[in-house]
mmCIF file of C-alpha atoms and ligand atoms in Angstrom:
data_model
loop_
_atom_site.group_PDB
_atom_site.id
_atom_site.type_symbol
_atom_site.label_atom_id
_atom_site.label_comp_id
_atom_site.label_asym_id
_atom_site.label_seq_id
_atom_site.Cartn_x
_atom_site.Cartn_y
_atom_site.Cartn_z
ATOM 1 C CA UNK O 129 -17.382 -19.431 13.642
ATOM 2 C CA UNK O 130 -17.949 -21.918 10.835
ATOM 3 C CA UNK O 131 -14.851 -23.531 9.358
ATOM 4 C CA UNK O 132 -13.227 -22.208 6.191
ATOM 5 C CA UNK O 133 -14.090 -24.194 3.055
ATOM 6 C CA UNK O 134 -11.425 -26.828 2.529
ATOM 7 C CA UNK O 135 -11.087 -27.188 -1.242
ATOM 8 C CA UNK O 136 -9.064 -24.955 -3.547
ATOM 9 C CA UNK O 137 -10.799 -21.839 -4.691
ATOM 10 C CA UNK O 138 -10.971 -18.149 -3.959
ATOM 11 C CA UNK O 139 -9.937 -16.390 -0.752
ATOM 12 C CA UNK O 140 -13.377 -15.789 0.673
ATOM 13 C CA UNK O 141 -14.181 -14.610 4.187
ATOM 14 C CA UNK O 142 -17.247 -15.340 6.238
ATOM 15 C CA UNK O 143 -18.831 -12.042 5.137
ATOM 16 C CA UNK O 144 -18.582 -13.122 1.497
ATOM 17 C CA UNK O 145 -15.759 -10.779 0.516
ATOM 18 C CA UNK O 146 -13.308 -12.247 -1.972
ATOM 19 C CA UNK O 147 -9.649 -11.189 -1.859
ATOM 20 C CA UNK O 148 -8.105 -10.865 -5.316
ATOM 21 C CA UNK O 149 -5.582 -8.120 -4.577
ATOM 22 C CA UNK O 150 -2.388 -9.311 -2.883
ATOM 23 C CA UNK O 151 -0.037 -6.779 -1.249
ATOM 24 C CA UNK O 152 3.437 -8.222 -0.809
ATOM 25 C CA UNK O 153 5.959 -6.497 1.429
ATOM 26 C CA UNK O 154 9.479 -7.169 0.143
ATOM 27 C CA UNK O 155 11.346 -5.623 3.062
ATOM 28 C CA UNK O 156 10.589 -3.707 6.248
ATOM 29 C CA UNK O 157 13.578 -1.389 5.672
ATOM 30 C CA UNK O 158 13.295 2.060 4.165
ATOM 31 C CA UNK O 159 15.741 4.704 2.984
ATOM 32 C CA UNK O 160 13.511 7.554 4.205
ATOM 33 C CA UNK O 161 12.474 8.278 7.781
ATOM 34 C CA UNK O 162 9.094 9.953 7.351
ATOM 35 C CA UNK O 163 8.242 11.445 10.725
ATOM 36 C CA UNK O 164 4.708 9.996 10.688
ATOM 37 C CA UNK O 165 5.987 6.497 9.916
ATOM 38 C CA UNK O 166 9.133 5.693 11.896
ATOM 39 C CA UNK O 167 11.675 7.270 14.257
ATOM 40 C CA UNK O 168 14.887 8.927 13.015
ATOM 41 C CA UNK O 169 17.012 5.975 14.095
ATOM 42 C CA UNK O 170 14.868 3.470 12.173
ATOM 43 C CA UNK O 171 13.395 0.321 13.682
ATOM 44 C CA UNK O 172 14.694 -3.113 14.720
ATOM 45 C CA UNK O 173 14.729 -4.560 11.189
ATOM 46 C CA UNK O 174 13.960 -8.177 10.358
ATOM 47 C CA UNK O 175 17.137 -10.250 10.121
ATOM 48 C CA UNK O 176 18.210 -12.028 6.911
ATOM 49 C CA UNK O 177 16.920 -15.502 7.861
ATOM 50 C CA UNK O 178 13.585 -14.023 8.959
ATOM 51 C CA UNK O 179 12.977 -12.588 5.492
ATOM 52 C CA UNK O 180 11.438 -14.736 2.801
ATOM 53 C CA UNK O 181 13.928 -15.518 0.052
ATOM 54 C CA UNK O 182 13.126 -14.480 -3.519
ATOM 55 C CA UNK O 183 12.166 -18.080 -4.350
ATOM 56 C CA UNK O 184 9.889 -18.299 -1.301
ATOM 57 C CA UNK O 185 8.146 -15.069 -2.278
ATOM 58 C CA UNK O 186 7.660 -16.280 -5.840
ATOM 59 C CA UNK O 187 6.311 -19.605 -4.637
ATOM 60 C CA UNK O 188 3.765 -17.987 -2.319
ATOM 61 C CA UNK O 189 2.626 -15.603 -5.048
ATOM 62 C CA UNK O 190 2.284 -18.565 -7.407
ATOM 63 C CA UNK O 191 0.085 -20.316 -4.847
ATOM 64 C CA UNK O 192 -2.025 -17.161 -4.541
ATOM 65 C CA UNK O 193 -2.439 -16.811 -8.309
ATOM 66 C CA UNK O 194 -2.805 -20.479 -9.291
ATOM 67 C CA UNK O 195 -4.841 -21.734 -6.370
ATOM 68 C CA UNK O 196 -6.492 -18.761 -4.705
ATOM 69 C CA UNK O 197 -7.756 -16.543 -7.513
ATOM 70 C CA UNK O 198 -5.447 -13.567 -6.911
ATOM 71 C CA UNK O 199 -5.424 -11.304 -9.983
ATOM 72 C CA UNK O 200 -3.473 -8.266 -8.707
ATOM 73 C CA UNK O 201 -0.068 -8.242 -7.062
ATOM 74 C CA UNK O 202 1.257 -5.038 -5.500
ATOM 75 C CA UNK O 203 4.799 -4.915 -4.147
ATOM 76 C CA UNK O 204 5.410 -2.655 -1.196
ATOM 77 C CA UNK O 205 7.424 -2.375 2.006
ATOM 78 C CA UNK O 206 9.373 -0.767 3.662
ATOM 79 C CA UNK O 207 10.865 0.405 0.418
ATOM 80 C CA UNK O 208 10.556 -2.322 -2.240
ATOM 81 C CA UNK O 209 13.150 -0.751 -4.563
ATOM 82 C CA UNK O 210 15.901 -1.579 -2.058
ATOM 83 C CA UNK O 211 15.219 -5.316 -2.375
ATOM 84 C CA UNK O 212 18.100 -6.606 -4.541
ATOM 85 C CA UNK O 213 16.033 -9.342 -6.257
ATOM 86 C CA UNK O 214 13.093 -7.093 -7.180
ATOM 87 C CA UNK O 215 13.444 -7.243 -10.972
ATOM 88 C CA UNK O 216 13.729 -11.037 -10.920
ATOM 89 C CA UNK O 217 10.694 -11.350 -8.645
ATOM 90 C CA UNK O 218 8.624 -9.124 -10.957
ATOM 91 C CA UNK O 219 9.717 -11.138 -13.967
ATOM 92 C CA UNK O 220 8.771 -14.465 -12.315
ATOM 93 C CA UNK O 221 5.355 -13.113 -11.310
ATOM 94 C CA UNK O 222 4.763 -11.755 -14.830
ATOM 95 C CA UNK O 223 5.391 -15.277 -16.178
ATOM 96 C CA UNK O 224 2.496 -16.740 -14.150
ATOM 97 C CA UNK O 225 -0.671 -17.733 -16.001
ATOM 98 C CA UNK O 226 -3.188 -16.275 -15.659
ATOM 99 C CA UNK O 227 -0.861 -13.285 -15.524
ATOM 100 C CA UNK O 228 -1.730 -11.005 -12.608
ATOM 101 C CA UNK O 229 -1.572 -7.229 -12.936
ATOM 102 C CA UNK O 230 1.615 -6.094 -11.193
ATOM 103 C CA UNK O 231 2.198 -2.762 -9.483
ATOM 104 C CA UNK O 232 4.580 -1.252 -6.959
ATOM 105 C CA UNK O 233 4.248 1.303 -4.171
ATOM 106 C CA UNK O 234 7.507 3.190 -3.712
ATOM 107 C CA UNK O 235 8.996 6.394 -2.412
ATOM 108 C CA UNK O 236 10.532 6.808 -5.879
ATOM 109 C CA UNK O 237 14.186 6.956 -4.823
ATOM 110 C CA UNK O 238 16.148 4.998 -7.442
ATOM 111 C CA UNK O 239 13.112 4.605 -9.675
ATOM 112 C CA UNK O 240 14.603 6.745 -12.448
ATOM 113 C CA UNK O 241 17.348 4.153 -12.850
ATOM 114 C CA UNK O 242 15.217 1.041 -12.257
ATOM 115 C CA UNK O 243 12.036 1.925 -14.173
ATOM 116 C CA UNK O 244 13.106 0.592 -17.614
ATOM 117 C CA UNK O 245 14.248 -2.771 -16.173
ATOM 118 C CA UNK O 246 11.089 -3.080 -14.088
ATOM 119 C CA UNK O 247 8.936 -2.296 -17.111
ATOM 120 C CA UNK O 248 10.825 -4.854 -19.211
ATOM 121 C CA UNK O 249 10.359 -7.436 -16.423
ATOM 122 C CA UNK O 250 6.591 -6.946 -16.538
ATOM 123 C CA UNK O 251 5.730 -4.281 -13.973
ATOM 124 C CA UNK O 252 2.528 -2.554 -15.108
ATOM 125 C CA UNK O 253 2.471 0.627 -13.043
ATOM 126 C CA UNK O 254 3.627 2.421 -9.908
ATOM 127 C CA UNK O 255 2.297 4.467 -7.015
ATOM 128 C CA UNK O 256 4.873 6.973 -5.808
ATOM 129 C CA UNK O 257 4.527 8.515 -2.356
ATOM 130 C CA UNK O 258 5.093 12.249 -2.232
ATOM 131 C CA UNK O 259 3.658 14.377 0.555
ATOM 132 C CA UNK O 260 5.154 17.726 -0.423
ATOM 133 C CA UNK O 261 6.818 19.362 -3.413
ATOM 134 C CA UNK O 262 8.587 21.888 -1.193
ATOM 135 C CA UNK O 263 12.240 20.932 -0.824
ATOM 136 C CA UNK O 264 12.684 22.162 2.771
ATOM 137 C CA UNK O 265 9.499 20.520 3.911
ATOM 138 C CA UNK O 266 10.403 17.306 2.135
ATOM 139 C CA UNK O 267 13.741 17.173 3.950
ATOM 140 C CA UNK O 268 12.042 17.841 7.303
ATOM 141 C CA UNK O 269 9.236 15.388 6.768
ATOM 142 C CA UNK O 270 11.329 12.506 5.426
ATOM 143 C CA UNK O 271 14.519 13.457 7.311
ATOM 144 C CA UNK O 272 16.373 13.106 3.983
ATOM 145 C CA UNK O 273 17.040 15.751 1.309
ATOM 146 C CA UNK O 274 15.903 13.561 -1.603
ATOM 147 C CA UNK O 275 13.078 15.458 -3.310
ATOM 148 C CA UNK O 276 14.975 15.614 -6.615
ATOM 149 C CA UNK O 277 15.390 11.820 -6.639
ATOM 150 C CA UNK O 278 11.662 11.344 -6.152
ATOM 151 C CA UNK O 279 10.797 13.822 -8.919
ATOM 152 C CA UNK O 280 13.266 12.080 -11.232
ATOM 153 C CA UNK O 281 11.738 8.725 -10.261
ATOM 154 C CA UNK O 282 8.261 9.945 -11.180
ATOM 155 C CA UNK O 283 9.474 11.236 -14.542
ATOM 156 C CA UNK O 284 11.401 8.005 -15.162
ATOM 157 C CA UNK O 285 8.335 5.894 -14.404
ATOM 158 C CA UNK O 286 6.202 7.891 -16.827
ATOM 159 C CA UNK O 287 8.895 7.717 -19.518
ATOM 160 C CA UNK O 288 9.174 3.939 -19.077
ATOM 161 C CA UNK O 289 5.399 3.555 -19.522
ATOM 162 C CA UNK O 290 4.612 2.534 -15.932
ATOM 163 C CA UNK O 291 1.295 4.328 -16.262
ATOM 164 C CA UNK O 292 -0.964 5.622 -14.952
ATOM 165 C CA UNK O 293 1.630 6.987 -12.522
ATOM 166 C CA UNK O 294 -0.197 7.565 -9.264
ATOM 167 C CA UNK O 295 1.044 9.865 -6.518
ATOM 168 C CA UNK O 296 0.059 9.139 -2.899
ATOM 169 C CA UNK O 297 0.074 11.979 -0.381
ATOM 170 C CA UNK O 298 -0.653 12.021 3.339
ATOM 171 C CA UNK O 299 -1.574 15.439 4.753
ATOM 172 C CA UNK O 300 -0.803 16.354 8.346
ATOM 173 C CA UNK O 301 -2.017 19.333 10.313
ATOM 174 C CA UNK O 302 0.559 22.068 10.626
ATOM 175 C CA UNK O 303 2.982 20.150 8.392
ATOM 176 C CA UNK O 304 1.603 20.087 4.841
ATOM 177 C CA UNK O 305 -2.168 20.501 5.169
ATOM 178 C CA UNK O 306 -1.991 23.716 3.132
ATOM 179 C CA UNK O 307 -0.509 21.848 0.190
ATOM 180 C CA UNK O 308 -3.487 19.977 -1.298
ATOM 181 C CA UNK O 309 -4.048 22.387 -4.234
ATOM 182 C CA UNK O 310 -0.278 22.688 -4.881
ATOM 183 C CA UNK O 311 0.095 18.907 -5.032
ATOM 184 C CA UNK O 312 -2.885 18.678 -7.388
ATOM 185 C CA UNK O 313 -1.486 21.384 -9.679
ATOM 186 C CA UNK O 314 1.818 19.500 -9.718
ATOM 187 C CA UNK O 315 0.114 16.191 -10.572
ATOM 188 C CA UNK O 316 -2.037 17.755 -13.300
ATOM 189 C CA UNK O 317 0.967 19.468 -14.873
ATOM 190 C CA UNK O 318 2.824 16.144 -15.160
ATOM 191 C CA UNK O 319 -0.101 13.847 -15.974
ATOM 192 C CA UNK O 320 0.104 11.947 -12.665
ATOM 193 C CA UNK O 321 -3.004 10.791 -10.804
ATOM 194 C CA UNK O 322 -3.023 12.157 -7.252
ATOM 195 C CA UNK O 323 -4.517 10.370 -4.273
ATOM 196 C CA UNK O 324 -4.684 11.703 -0.754
ATOM 197 C CA UNK O 325 -4.560 9.094 2.006
ATOM 198 C CA UNK O 326 -6.065 9.876 5.396
ATOM 199 C CA UNK O 327 -3.465 9.309 8.080
ATOM 200 C CA UNK O 328 -4.122 6.059 9.944
ATOM 201 C CA UNK O 329 -3.064 4.805 13.398
ATOM 202 C CA UNK O 330 -0.171 2.740 12.049
ATOM 203 C CA UNK O 331 2.905 4.750 13.026
ATOM 204 C CA UNK O 332 5.728 3.071 14.926
ATOM 205 C CA UNK O 333 5.662 5.861 17.535
ATOM 206 C CA UNK O 334 1.905 5.478 18.284
ATOM 207 C CA UNK O 335 1.496 9.227 17.930
ATOM 208 C CA UNK O 336 -1.654 9.243 15.760
ATOM 209 C CA UNK O 337 -4.435 11.427 17.111
ATOM 210 C CA UNK O 338 -7.834 11.392 15.456
ATOM 211 C CA UNK O 339 -8.633 14.934 16.498
ATOM 212 C CA UNK O 340 -5.516 16.132 14.659
ATOM 213 C CA UNK O 341 -5.810 14.136 11.450
ATOM 214 C CA UNK O 342 -6.742 15.850 8.199
ATOM 215 C CA UNK O 343 -10.059 14.386 7.038
ATOM 216 C CA UNK O 344 -11.344 13.715 3.525
ATOM 217 C CA UNK O 345 -13.904 16.517 3.996
ATOM 218 C CA UNK O 346 -11.150 19.010 4.802
ATOM 219 C CA UNK O 347 -9.016 17.877 1.858
ATOM 220 C CA UNK O 348 -11.957 18.185 -0.534
ATOM 221 C CA UNK O 349 -12.887 21.630 0.816
ATOM 222 C CA UNK O 350 -9.301 22.828 0.283
ATOM 223 C CA UNK O 351 -9.279 21.475 -3.264
ATOM 224 C CA UNK O 352 -12.682 22.953 -4.085
ATOM 225 C CA UNK O 353 -11.364 26.423 -3.270
ATOM 226 C CA UNK O 354 -9.330 26.147 -6.497
ATOM 227 C CA UNK O 355 -10.797 23.331 -8.575
ATOM 228 C CA UNK O 356 -14.182 22.136 -9.700
ATOM 229 C CA UNK O 357 -14.595 18.542 -8.493
ATOM 230 C CA UNK O 358 -17.439 16.532 -9.993
ATOM 231 C CA UNK O 359 -18.658 12.969 -9.572
ATOM 232 C CA UNK O 360 -16.507 10.431 -11.382
ATOM 233 C CA UNK O 361 -18.773 8.221 -13.532
ATOM 234 C CA UNK O 362 -16.220 5.364 -13.387
ATOM 235 C CA UNK O 363 -17.196 2.405 -11.193
ATOM 236 C CA UNK O 364 -15.330 2.444 -7.872
ATOM 237 C CA UNK O 365 -15.438 -1.331 -7.394
ATOM 238 C CA UNK O 366 -13.100 -2.434 -4.598
ATOM 239 C CA UNK O 367 -10.815 0.569 -5.038
ATOM 240 C CA UNK O 368 -9.883 2.203 -1.738
ATOM 241 C CA UNK O 369 -9.931 5.614 -3.420
ATOM 242 C CA UNK O 370 -13.077 7.606 -4.054
ATOM 243 C CA UNK O 371 -12.341 9.719 -7.133
ATOM 244 C CA UNK O 372 -13.538 13.002 -8.614
ATOM 245 C CA UNK O 373 -13.114 14.538 -12.053
ATOM 246 C CA UNK O 374 -11.042 17.715 -11.874
ATOM 247 C CA UNK O 375 -12.428 20.701 -13.784
ATOM 248 C CA UNK O 376 -14.666 18.431 -15.868
ATOM 249 C CA UNK O 377 -12.004 15.742 -16.454
ATOM 250 C CA UNK O 378 -10.434 13.666 -17.820
ATOM 251 C CA UNK O 379 -7.960 14.290 -14.958
ATOM 252 C CA UNK O 380 -9.022 12.796 -11.640
ATOM 253 C CA UNK O 381 -8.134 13.160 -7.996
ATOM 254 C CA UNK O 382 -8.783 10.545 -5.346
ATOM 255 C CA UNK O 383 -9.124 10.374 -1.590
ATOM 256 C CA UNK O 384 -8.524 7.190 0.386
ATOM 257 C CA UNK O 385 -10.612 7.960 3.456
ATOM 258 C CA UNK O 386 -9.854 4.835 5.464
ATOM 259 C CA UNK O 387 -10.703 6.563 8.745
ATOM 260 C CA UNK O 388 -13.709 8.810 8.072
ATOM 261 C CA UNK O 389 -15.311 6.875 5.174
ATOM 262 C CA UNK O 390 -14.167 3.269 5.676
ATOM 263 C CA UNK O 391 -14.632 0.882 2.764
ATOM 264 C CA UNK O 392 -14.063 -2.409 4.580
ATOM 265 C CA UNK O 393 -17.294 -3.885 3.162
ATOM 266 C CA UNK O 394 -15.739 -3.826 -0.311
ATOM 267 C CA UNK O 395 -12.198 -4.790 0.720
ATOM 268 C CA UNK O 396 -10.598 -7.288 -1.673
ATOM 269 C CA UNK O 397 -7.088 -7.310 -0.173
ATOM 270 C CA UNK O 398 -4.886 -9.938 1.397
ATOM 271 C CA UNK O 399 -1.375 -9.189 2.640
ATOM 272 C CA UNK O 400 1.905 -11.029 2.885
ATOM 273 C CA UNK O 401 4.633 -9.549 5.089
ATOM 274 C CA UNK O 402 8.337 -9.729 4.265
ATOM 275 C CA UNK O 403 8.701 -12.485 6.870
ATOM 276 C CA UNK O 404 5.941 -14.586 5.373
ATOM 277 C CA UNK O 405 2.953 -13.785 7.555
ATOM 278 C CA UNK O 406 -0.506 -13.541 6.002
ATOM 279 C CA UNK O 407 -2.610 -10.650 7.259
ATOM 280 C CA UNK O 408 -6.261 -10.298 6.377
ATOM 281 C CA UNK O 409 -6.238 -6.557 7.096
ATOM 282 C CA UNK O 410 -3.773 -3.708 7.737
ATOM 283 C CA UNK O 411 -5.302 -3.484 11.201
ATOM 284 C CA UNK O 412 -5.419 -7.210 11.947
ATOM 285 C CA UNK O 413 -3.948 -8.196 15.282
ATOM 286 C CA UNK O 414 -3.521 -11.807 14.129
ATOM 287 C CA UNK O 415 -1.141 -13.164 11.506
ATOM 288 C CA UNK O 416 -0.810 -16.585 9.984
ATOM 289 C CA UNK O 417 2.703 -17.963 9.530
ATOM 290 C CA UNK O 418 3.252 -19.287 6.010
ATOM 291 C CA UNK O 419 7.052 -19.050 6.243
ATOM 292 C CA UNK O 420 7.189 -21.666 8.991
ATOM 293 C CA UNK O 421 4.870 -23.968 7.036
ATOM 294 C CA UNK O 422 6.820 -23.485 3.849
ATOM 295 C CA UNK O 423 10.162 -24.174 5.532
ATOM 296 C CA UNK O 424 8.684 -27.245 7.251
ATOM 297 C CA UNK O 425 8.125 -28.652 3.773
ATOM 298 C CA UNK O 426 4.347 -28.484 3.307
ATOM 299 C CA UNK O 427 3.035 -28.645 -0.263
ATOM 300 C CA UNK O 428 1.272 -25.897 -2.222
ATOM 301 C CA UNK O 429 -2.181 -27.292 -1.458
ATOM 302 C CA UNK O 430 -1.487 -26.998 2.269
ATOM 303 C CA UNK O 431 -0.112 -23.454 1.903
ATOM 304 C CA UNK O 432 -3.296 -22.530 0.043
ATOM 305 C CA UNK O 433 -5.436 -24.125 2.728
ATOM 306 C CA UNK O 434 -3.674 -22.152 5.486
ATOM 307 C CA UNK O 435 -3.999 -18.916 3.527
ATOM 308 C CA UNK O 436 -7.715 -19.507 3.049
ATOM 309 C CA UNK O 437 -8.187 -20.273 6.734
ATOM 310 C CA UNK O 438 -6.410 -16.998 7.602
ATOM 311 C CA UNK O 439 -8.687 -15.003 5.319
ATOM 312 C CA UNK O 440 -11.841 -16.734 6.532
ATOM 313 C CA UNK O 441 -11.276 -15.094 9.922
ATOM 314 C CA UNK O 442 -11.045 -11.546 8.503
ATOM 315 C CA UNK O 443 -12.989 -9.124 10.652
ATOM 316 C CA UNK O 444 -15.932 -7.162 9.234
ATOM 317 C CA UNK O 445 -14.155 -3.833 9.688
ATOM 318 C CA UNK O 446 -10.924 -2.274 10.887
ATOM 319 C CA UNK O 447 -12.592 -1.024 14.058
ATOM 320 C CA UNK O 448 -10.687 2.288 14.355
ATOM 321 C CA UNK O 449 -13.869 3.852 15.749
ATOM 322 C CA UNK O 450 -14.383 1.100 18.279
ATOM 323 C CA UNK O 451 -13.510 2.265 21.832
ATOM 324 C CA UNK O 452 -11.674 -1.058 22.242
ATOM 325 C CA UNK O 453 -9.541 -0.445 19.121
ATOM 326 C CA UNK O 454 -5.948 -1.563 19.525
ATOM 327 C CA UNK O 455 -3.296 -0.406 17.083
ATOM 328 C CA UNK O 456 -1.610 -3.451 15.530
ATOM 329 C CA UNK O 457 1.746 -4.371 17.069
ATOM 330 C CA UNK O 458 3.545 -3.900 13.756
ATOM 331 C CA UNK O 459 3.767 -0.456 12.158
ATOM 332 C CA UNK O 460 2.815 0.243 8.526
ATOM 333 C CA UNK O 461 6.423 -0.077 7.363
ATOM 334 C CA UNK O 462 6.634 -3.653 8.668
ATOM 335 C CA UNK O 463 3.196 -4.730 7.438
ATOM 336 C CA UNK O 464 3.532 -3.247 3.973
ATOM 337 C CA UNK O 465 1.565 -0.105 3.209
HETATM 338 N N1 SAM W 142 8.174 2.974 0.868
HETATM 339 C C1 SAM W 142 7.039 2.862 0.003
HETATM 340 C C2 SAM W 142 6.380 4.200 -0.193
HETATM 341 O O1 SAM W 142 6.892 5.195 0.328
HETATM 342 O O2 SAM W 142 5.362 4.244 -0.871
HETATM 343 C C3 SAM W 142 6.011 1.825 0.429
HETATM 344 C C4 SAM W 142 5.675 1.724 1.884
HETATM 345 S S1 SAM W 142 4.896 3.151 2.594
HETATM 346 C C5 SAM W 142 4.551 2.535 4.223
HETATM 347 C C6 SAM W 142 3.337 3.119 1.749
HETATM 348 C C7 SAM W 142 2.454 4.296 1.930
HETATM 349 O O3 SAM W 142 1.978 4.316 3.246
HETATM 350 C C8 SAM W 142 3.088 5.649 1.692
HETATM 351 O O4 SAM W 142 2.312 6.339 0.737
HETATM 352 C C9 SAM W 142 3.022 6.340 3.028
HETATM 353 O O5 SAM W 142 2.810 7.709 2.913
HETATM 354 C C10 SAM W 142 1.825 5.672 3.631
HETATM 355 N N2 SAM W 142 1.751 5.722 5.074
HETATM 356 C C11 SAM W 142 2.710 5.472 5.990
HETATM 357 N N3 SAM W 142 2.230 5.617 7.234
HETATM 358 C C12 SAM W 142 0.933 5.961 7.110
HETATM 359 C C13 SAM W 142 -0.111 6.248 8.022
HETATM 360 N N4 SAM W 142 0.075 6.210 9.327
HETATM 361 N N5 SAM W 142 -1.321 6.546 7.526
HETATM 362 C C14 SAM W 142 -1.533 6.580 6.192
HETATM 363 N N6 SAM W 142 -0.603 6.318 5.283
HETATM 364 C C15 SAM W 142 0.631 6.027 5.732
#
């Protein structure tokens, strides 16, 4: 492998992909226990000293924006809304120049209360995860009876102008795979943009089974039984979602088919975990420790150099279809989904 370029510049890998979209996990903890994500009892959480402080997070994002060409910052987790310093972190990132676009992926619990402050701090928009609009199913699937909080969070985000409000749904066979049209009707009625995400082998329990996952083709067939889906003329770019116009538009629906229609060739993402590890890919088995470097006192130029070296080694694809595929040691909740 040739060495990574050594001067400041963009986060390029050896296949020529440039990462401009930074996903930052603010915590590995969550207040839901979605059955496909983590066990009922939770996971061994990162301890306080392992987590980056607010200032450390802001510094690393500043390095990414000022020195590495990052233009999009997405906060995730775990559940990012449970991070006490969230509003301050958003505000510090919004003060960077050039100002990155700032978004948040959340389960929506507490968003009704926090949305105005987040908007005022500079958050541009949100993705809210919602796999079912059936109260009983929601309680079974998330192991918490919080559907009303999520619905209020969605409404609060829209009212605060965190738009477009996107809704992310994962469908699972025998759990909610009959709900694609219902979820789309719900999203259309409220002006939210719905995206289905194919379930990936990233659960803490290692229970993912390809033969049981609901594929993009199945989701689209279920939707087409009720809706006319036509080609979206908008450029897809590096977006993970392939989108369709619903009943002629302007409403859209998207499918993120990471498993059956991988888009690794266009990937523009780099990831920072809550404990300060850079990951080039959700499925990477290697991480690069920026927290240790930062706490050892290295300067911003050195942090940037390490980040660029980490990205240079990004693999061509996630390799889920490779017989030698190994699920990463950390689950989605600890990487940052
Ligand atoms: N707590 C936040 C939330 O609920 O959006 C952010 C973290 S959560 C891990 C981010 C997204 O990952 C959610 O939309 C969730 O449904 C999705 N997710 C979790 N496990 C997944 C898996 N194995 N495959 C696909 N998506 C998954």
